[in-house]
PDB file of N, CA and C in Angstrom:
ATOM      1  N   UNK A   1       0.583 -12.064   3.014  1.00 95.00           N
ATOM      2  CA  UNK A   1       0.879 -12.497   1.670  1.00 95.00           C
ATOM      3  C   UNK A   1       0.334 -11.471   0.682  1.00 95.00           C
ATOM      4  N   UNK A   2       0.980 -11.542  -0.165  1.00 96.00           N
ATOM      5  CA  UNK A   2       0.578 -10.247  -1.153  1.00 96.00           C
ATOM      6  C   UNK A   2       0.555 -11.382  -2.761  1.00 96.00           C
ATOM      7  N   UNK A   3      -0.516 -11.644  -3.218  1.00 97.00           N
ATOM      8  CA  UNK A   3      -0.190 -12.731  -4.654  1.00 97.00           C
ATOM      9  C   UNK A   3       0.072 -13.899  -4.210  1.00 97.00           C
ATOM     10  N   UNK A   4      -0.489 -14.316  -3.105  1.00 95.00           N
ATOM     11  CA  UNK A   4       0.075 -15.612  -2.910  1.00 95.00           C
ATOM     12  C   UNK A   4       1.671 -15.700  -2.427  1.00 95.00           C
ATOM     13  N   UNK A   5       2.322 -14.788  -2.521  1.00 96.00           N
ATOM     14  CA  UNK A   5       3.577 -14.339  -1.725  1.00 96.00           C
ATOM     15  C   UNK A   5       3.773 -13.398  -0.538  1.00 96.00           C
ATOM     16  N   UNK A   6       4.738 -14.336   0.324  1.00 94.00           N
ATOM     17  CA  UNK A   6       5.336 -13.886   1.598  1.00 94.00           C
ATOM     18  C   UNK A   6       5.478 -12.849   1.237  1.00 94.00           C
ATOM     19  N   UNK A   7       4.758 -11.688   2.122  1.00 92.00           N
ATOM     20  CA  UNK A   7       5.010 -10.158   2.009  1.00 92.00           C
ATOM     21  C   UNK A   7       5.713  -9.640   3.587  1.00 92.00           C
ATOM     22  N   UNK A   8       7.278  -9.345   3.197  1.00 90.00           N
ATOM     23  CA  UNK A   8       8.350  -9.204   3.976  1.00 90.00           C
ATOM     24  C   UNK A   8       7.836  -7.414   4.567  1.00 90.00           C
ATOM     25  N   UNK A   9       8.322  -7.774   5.721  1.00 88.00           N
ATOM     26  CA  UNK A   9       8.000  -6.184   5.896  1.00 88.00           C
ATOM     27  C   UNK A   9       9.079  -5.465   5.925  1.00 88.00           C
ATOM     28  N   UNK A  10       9.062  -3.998   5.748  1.00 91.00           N
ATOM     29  CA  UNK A  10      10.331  -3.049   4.858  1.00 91.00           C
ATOM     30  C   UNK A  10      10.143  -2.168   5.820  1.00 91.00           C
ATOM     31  N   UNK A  11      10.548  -0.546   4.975  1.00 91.00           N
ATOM     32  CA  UNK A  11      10.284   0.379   5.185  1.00 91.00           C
ATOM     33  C   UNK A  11       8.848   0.975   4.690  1.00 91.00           C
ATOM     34  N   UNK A  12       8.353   0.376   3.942  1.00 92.00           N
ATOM     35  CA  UNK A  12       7.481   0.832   3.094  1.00 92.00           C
ATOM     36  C   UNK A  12       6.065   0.213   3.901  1.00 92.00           C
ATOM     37  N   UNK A  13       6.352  -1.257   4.368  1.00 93.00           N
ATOM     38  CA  UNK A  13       5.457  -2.179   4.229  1.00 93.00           C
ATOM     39  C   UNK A  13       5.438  -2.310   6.341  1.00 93.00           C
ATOM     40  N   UNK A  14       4.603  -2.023   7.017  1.00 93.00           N
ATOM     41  CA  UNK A  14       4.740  -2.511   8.242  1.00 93.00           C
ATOM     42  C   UNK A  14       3.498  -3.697   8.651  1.00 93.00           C
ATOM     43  N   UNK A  15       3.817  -4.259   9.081  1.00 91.00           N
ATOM     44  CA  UNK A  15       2.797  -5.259  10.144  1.00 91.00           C
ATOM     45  C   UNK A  15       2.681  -5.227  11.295  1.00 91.00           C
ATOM     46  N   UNK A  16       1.414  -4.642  12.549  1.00 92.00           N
ATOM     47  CA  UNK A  16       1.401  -4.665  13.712  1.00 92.00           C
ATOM     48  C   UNK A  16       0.371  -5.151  14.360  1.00 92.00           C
ATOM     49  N   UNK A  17       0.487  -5.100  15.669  1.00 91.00           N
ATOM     50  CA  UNK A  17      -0.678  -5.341  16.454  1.00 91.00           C
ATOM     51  C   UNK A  17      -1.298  -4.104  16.979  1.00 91.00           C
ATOM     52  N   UNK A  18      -2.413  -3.679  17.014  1.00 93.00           N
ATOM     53  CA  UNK A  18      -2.964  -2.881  17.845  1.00 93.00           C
ATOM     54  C   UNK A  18      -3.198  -2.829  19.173  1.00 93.00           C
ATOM     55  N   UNK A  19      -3.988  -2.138  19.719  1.00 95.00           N
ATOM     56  CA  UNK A  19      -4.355  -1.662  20.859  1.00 95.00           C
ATOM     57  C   UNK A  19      -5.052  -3.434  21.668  1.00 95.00           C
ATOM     58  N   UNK A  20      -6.124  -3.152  20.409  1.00 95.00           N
ATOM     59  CA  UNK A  20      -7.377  -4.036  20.523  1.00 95.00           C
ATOM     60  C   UNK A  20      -7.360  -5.751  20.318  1.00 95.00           C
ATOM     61  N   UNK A  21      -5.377  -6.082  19.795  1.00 90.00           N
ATOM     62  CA  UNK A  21      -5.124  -7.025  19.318  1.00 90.00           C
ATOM     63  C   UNK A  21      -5.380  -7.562  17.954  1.00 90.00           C
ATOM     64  N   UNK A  22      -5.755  -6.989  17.361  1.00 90.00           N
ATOM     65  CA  UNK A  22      -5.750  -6.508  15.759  1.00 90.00           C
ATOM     66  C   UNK A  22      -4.447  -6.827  15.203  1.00 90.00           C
ATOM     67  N   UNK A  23      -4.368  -7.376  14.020  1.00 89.00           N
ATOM     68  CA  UNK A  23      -3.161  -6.615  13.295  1.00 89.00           C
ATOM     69  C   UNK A  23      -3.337  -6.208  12.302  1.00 89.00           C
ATOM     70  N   UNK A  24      -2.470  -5.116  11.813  1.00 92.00           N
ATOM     71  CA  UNK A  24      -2.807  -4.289  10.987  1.00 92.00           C
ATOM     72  C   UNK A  24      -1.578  -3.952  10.214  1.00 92.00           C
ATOM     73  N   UNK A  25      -1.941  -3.686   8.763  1.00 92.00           N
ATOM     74  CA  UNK A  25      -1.254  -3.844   7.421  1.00 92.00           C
ATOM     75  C   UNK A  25      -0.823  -2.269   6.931  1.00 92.00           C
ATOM     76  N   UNK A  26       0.010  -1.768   7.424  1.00 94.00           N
ATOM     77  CA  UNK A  26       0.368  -0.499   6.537  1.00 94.00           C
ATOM     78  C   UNK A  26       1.381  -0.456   5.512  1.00 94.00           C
ATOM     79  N   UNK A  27       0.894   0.132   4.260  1.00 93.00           N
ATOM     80  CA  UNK A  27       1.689   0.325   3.260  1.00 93.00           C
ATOM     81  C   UNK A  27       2.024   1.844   3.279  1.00 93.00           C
ATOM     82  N   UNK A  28       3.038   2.886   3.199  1.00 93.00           N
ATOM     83  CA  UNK A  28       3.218   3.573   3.065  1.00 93.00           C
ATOM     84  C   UNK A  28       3.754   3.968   1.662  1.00 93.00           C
ATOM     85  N   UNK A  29       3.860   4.975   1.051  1.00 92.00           N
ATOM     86  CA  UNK A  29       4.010   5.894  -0.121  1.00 92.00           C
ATOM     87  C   UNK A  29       3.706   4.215  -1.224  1.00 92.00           C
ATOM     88  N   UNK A  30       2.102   4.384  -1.603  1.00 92.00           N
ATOM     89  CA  UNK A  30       1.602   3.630  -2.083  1.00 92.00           C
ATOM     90  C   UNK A  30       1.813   3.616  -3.818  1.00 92.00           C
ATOM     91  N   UNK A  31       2.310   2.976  -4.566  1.00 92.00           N
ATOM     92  CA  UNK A  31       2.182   3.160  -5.750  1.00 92.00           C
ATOM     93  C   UNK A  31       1.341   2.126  -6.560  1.00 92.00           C
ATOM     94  N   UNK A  32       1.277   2.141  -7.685  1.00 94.00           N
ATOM     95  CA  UNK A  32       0.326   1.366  -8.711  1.00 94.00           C
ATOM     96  C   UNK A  32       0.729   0.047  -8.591  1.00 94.00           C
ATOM     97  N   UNK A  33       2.000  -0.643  -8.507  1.00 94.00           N
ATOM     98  CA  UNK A  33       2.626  -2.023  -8.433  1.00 94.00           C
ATOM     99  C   UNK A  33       2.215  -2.412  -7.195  1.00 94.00           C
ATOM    100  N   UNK A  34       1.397  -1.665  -6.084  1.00 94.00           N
ATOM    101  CA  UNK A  34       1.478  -1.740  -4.752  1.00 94.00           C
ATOM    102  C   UNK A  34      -0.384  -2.722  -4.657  1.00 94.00           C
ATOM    103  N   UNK A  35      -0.621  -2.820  -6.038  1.00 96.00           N
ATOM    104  CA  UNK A  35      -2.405  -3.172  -6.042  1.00 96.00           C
ATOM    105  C   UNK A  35      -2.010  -4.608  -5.716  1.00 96.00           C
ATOM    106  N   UNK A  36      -2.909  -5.567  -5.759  1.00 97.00           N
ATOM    107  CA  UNK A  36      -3.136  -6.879  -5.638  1.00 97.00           C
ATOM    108  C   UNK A  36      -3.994  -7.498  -4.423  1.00 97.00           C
ATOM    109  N   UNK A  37      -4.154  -8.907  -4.674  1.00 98.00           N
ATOM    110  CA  UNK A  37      -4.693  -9.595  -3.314  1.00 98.00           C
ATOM    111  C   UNK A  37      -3.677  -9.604  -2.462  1.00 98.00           C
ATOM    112  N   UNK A  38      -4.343  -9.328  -1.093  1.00 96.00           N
ATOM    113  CA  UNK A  38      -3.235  -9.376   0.409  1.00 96.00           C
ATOM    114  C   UNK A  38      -4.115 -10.192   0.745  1.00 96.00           C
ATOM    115  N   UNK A  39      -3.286 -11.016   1.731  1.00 95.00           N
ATOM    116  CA  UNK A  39      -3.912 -12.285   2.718  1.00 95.00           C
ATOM    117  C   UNK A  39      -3.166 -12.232   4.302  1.00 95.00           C
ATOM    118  N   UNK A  40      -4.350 -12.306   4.986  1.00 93.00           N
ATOM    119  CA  UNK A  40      -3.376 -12.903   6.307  1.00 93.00           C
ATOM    120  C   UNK A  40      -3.893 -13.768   6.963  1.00 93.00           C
ATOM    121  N   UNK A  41      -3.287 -14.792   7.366  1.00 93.00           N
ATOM    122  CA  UNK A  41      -3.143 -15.762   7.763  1.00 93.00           C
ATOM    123  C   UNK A  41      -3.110 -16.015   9.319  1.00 93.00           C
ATOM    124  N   UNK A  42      -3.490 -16.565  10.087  1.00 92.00           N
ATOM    125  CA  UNK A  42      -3.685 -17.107  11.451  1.00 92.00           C
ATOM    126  C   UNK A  42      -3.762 -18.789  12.213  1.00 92.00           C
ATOM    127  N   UNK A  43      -2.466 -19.151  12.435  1.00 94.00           N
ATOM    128  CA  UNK A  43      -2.657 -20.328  12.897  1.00 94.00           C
ATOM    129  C   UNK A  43      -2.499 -20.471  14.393  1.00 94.00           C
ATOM    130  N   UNK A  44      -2.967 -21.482  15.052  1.00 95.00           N
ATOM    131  CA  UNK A  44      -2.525 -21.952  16.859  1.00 95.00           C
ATOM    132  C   UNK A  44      -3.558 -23.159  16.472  1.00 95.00           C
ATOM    133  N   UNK A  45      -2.930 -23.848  17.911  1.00 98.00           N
ATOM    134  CA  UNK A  45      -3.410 -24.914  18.191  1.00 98.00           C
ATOM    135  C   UNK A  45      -5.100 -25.107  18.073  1.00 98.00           C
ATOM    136  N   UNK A  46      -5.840 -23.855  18.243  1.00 97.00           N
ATOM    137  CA  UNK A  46      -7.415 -24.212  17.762  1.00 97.00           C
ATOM    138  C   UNK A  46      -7.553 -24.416  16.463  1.00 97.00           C
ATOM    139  N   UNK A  47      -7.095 -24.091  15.448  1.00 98.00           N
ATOM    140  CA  UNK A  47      -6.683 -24.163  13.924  1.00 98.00           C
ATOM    141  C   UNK A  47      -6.364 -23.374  13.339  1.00 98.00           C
ATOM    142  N   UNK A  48      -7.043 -22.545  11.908  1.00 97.00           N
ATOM    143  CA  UNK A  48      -6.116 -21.392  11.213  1.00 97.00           C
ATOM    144  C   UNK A  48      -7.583 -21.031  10.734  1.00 97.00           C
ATOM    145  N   UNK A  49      -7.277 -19.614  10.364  1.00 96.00           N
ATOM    146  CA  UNK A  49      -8.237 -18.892   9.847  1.00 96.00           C
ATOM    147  C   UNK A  49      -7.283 -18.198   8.506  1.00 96.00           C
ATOM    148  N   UNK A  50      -7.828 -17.748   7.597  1.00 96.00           N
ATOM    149  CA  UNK A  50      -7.579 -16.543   6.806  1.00 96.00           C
ATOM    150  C   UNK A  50      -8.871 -16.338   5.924  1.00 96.00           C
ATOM    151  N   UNK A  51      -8.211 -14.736   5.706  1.00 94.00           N
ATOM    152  CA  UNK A  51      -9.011 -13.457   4.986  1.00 94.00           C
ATOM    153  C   UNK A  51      -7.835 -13.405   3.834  1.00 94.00           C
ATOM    154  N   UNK A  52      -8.961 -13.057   2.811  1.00 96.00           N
ATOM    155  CA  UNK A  52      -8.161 -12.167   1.555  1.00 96.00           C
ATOM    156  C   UNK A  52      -8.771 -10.459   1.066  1.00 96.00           C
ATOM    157  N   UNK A  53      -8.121  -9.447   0.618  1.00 95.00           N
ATOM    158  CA  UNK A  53      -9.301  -8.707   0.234  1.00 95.00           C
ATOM    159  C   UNK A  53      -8.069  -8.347  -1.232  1.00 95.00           C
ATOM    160  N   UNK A  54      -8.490  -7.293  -1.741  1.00 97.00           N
ATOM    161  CA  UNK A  54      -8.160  -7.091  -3.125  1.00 97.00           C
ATOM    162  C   UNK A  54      -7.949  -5.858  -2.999  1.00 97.00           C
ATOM    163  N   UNK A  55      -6.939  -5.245  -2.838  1.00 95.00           N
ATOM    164  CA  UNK A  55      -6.534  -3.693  -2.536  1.00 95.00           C
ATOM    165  C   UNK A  55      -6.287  -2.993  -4.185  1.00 95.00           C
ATOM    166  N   UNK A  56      -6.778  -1.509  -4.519  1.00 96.00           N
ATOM    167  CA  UNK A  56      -6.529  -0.970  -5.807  1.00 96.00           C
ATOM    168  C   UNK A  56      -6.122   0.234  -5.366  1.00 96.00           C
ATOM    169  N   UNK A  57      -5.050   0.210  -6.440  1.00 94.00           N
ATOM    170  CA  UNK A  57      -4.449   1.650  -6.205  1.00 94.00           C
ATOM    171  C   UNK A  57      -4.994   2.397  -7.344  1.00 94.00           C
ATOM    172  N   UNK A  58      -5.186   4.000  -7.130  1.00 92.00           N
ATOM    173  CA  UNK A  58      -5.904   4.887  -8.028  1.00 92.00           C
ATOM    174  C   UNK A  58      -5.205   6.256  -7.855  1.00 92.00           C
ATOM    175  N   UNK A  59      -4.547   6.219  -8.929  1.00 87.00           N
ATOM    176  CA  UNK A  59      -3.475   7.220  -9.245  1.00 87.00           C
ATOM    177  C   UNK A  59      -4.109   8.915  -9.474  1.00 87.00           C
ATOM    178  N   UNK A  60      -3.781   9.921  -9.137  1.00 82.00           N
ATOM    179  CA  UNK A  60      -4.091  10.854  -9.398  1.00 82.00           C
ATOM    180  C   UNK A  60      -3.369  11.078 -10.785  1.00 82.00           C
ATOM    181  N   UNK A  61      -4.800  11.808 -11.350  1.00 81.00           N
ATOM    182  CA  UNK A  61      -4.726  12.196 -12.951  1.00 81.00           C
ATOM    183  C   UNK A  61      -3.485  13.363 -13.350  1.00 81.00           C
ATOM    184  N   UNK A  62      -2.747  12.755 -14.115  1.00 75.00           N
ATOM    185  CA  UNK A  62      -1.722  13.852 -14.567  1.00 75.00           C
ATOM    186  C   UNK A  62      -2.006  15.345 -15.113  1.00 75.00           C
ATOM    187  N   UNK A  63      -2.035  16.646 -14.331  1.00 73.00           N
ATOM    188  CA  UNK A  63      -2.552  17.557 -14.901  1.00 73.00           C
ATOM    189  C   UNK A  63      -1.313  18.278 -15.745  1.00 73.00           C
ATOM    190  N   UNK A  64      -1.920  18.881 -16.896  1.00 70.00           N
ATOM    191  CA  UNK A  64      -0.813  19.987 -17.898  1.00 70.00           C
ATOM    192  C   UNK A  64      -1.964  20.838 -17.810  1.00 70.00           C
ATOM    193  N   UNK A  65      -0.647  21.727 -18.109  1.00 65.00           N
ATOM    194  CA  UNK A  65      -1.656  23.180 -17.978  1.00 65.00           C
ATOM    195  C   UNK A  65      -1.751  23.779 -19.119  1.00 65.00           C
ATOM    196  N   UNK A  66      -1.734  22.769 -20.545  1.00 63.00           N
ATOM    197  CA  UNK A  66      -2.190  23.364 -21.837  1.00 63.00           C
ATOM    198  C   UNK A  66      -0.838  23.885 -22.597  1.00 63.00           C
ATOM    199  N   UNK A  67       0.651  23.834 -21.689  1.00 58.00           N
ATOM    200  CA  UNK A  67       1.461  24.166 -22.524  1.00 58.00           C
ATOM    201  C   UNK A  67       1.804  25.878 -22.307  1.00 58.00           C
ATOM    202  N   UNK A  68       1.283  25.979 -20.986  1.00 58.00           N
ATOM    203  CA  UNK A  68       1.385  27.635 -20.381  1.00 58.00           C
ATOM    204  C   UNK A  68       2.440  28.089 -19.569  1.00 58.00           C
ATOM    205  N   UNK A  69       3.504  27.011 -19.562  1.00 56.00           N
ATOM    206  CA  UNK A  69       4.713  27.036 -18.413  1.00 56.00           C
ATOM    207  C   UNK A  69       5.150  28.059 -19.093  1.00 56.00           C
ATOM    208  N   UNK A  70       5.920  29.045 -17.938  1.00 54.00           N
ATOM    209  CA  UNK A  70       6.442  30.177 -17.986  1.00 54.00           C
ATOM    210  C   UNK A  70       7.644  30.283 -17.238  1.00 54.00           C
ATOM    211  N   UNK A  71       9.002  30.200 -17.647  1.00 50.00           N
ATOM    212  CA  UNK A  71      10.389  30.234 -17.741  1.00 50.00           C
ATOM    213  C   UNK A  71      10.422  31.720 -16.980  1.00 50.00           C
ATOM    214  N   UNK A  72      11.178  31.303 -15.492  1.00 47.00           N
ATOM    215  CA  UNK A  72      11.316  33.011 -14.509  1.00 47.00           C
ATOM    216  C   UNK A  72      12.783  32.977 -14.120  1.00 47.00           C
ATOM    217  N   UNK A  73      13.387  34.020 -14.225  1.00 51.00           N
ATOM    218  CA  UNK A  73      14.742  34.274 -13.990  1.00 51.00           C
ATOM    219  C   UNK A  73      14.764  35.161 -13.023  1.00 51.00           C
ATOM    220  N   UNK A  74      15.874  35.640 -12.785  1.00 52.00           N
ATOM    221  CA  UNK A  74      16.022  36.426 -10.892  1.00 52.00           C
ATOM    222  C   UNK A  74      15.764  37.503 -11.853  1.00 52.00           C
ATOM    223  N   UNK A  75      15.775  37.926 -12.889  1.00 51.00           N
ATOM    224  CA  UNK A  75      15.891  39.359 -13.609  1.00 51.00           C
ATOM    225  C   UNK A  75      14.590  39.767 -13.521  1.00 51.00           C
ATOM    226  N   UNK A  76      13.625  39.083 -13.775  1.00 46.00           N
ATOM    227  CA  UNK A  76      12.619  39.290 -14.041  1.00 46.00           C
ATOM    228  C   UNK A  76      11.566  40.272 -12.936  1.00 46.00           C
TER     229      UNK A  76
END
């Protein structure tokens, strides 16, 4: 669950099991809309468990280079 919503898995988004019986949550090409609480959930006949944690995405800082771009032609 991602927000309290069923989080479908995509291309972007996988859900697996591991080695160790784990499962495990990959998000690939992560963006800023990609932050929020994730939950997963576990039920069987002994009962249910869940975890939540709070994932943040942290964007790399937009660099300019002061306005120094330099326009190159094959002539040059």
């Amino acid at each position: 669950y991602k927000n309290g919503k069923y989080l479908r898995a995509n291309k972007n988004t996988l859900v697996s099991l591991n080695e160790k019986g784990d499962v495990e949550l990959t998000l690939a090409h992560v963006m800023p809309e990609d932050a929020g609480f994730y939950s997963c959930i576990a039920m069987n006949e002994a009962g249910r468990a869940e975890t939540t944690t709070n994932i943040s995405v942290v964007t790399k800082p937009y660099e300019n280079n002061g306005g120094n771009e330099k326009n190159h032609t094959s002539d040059e």
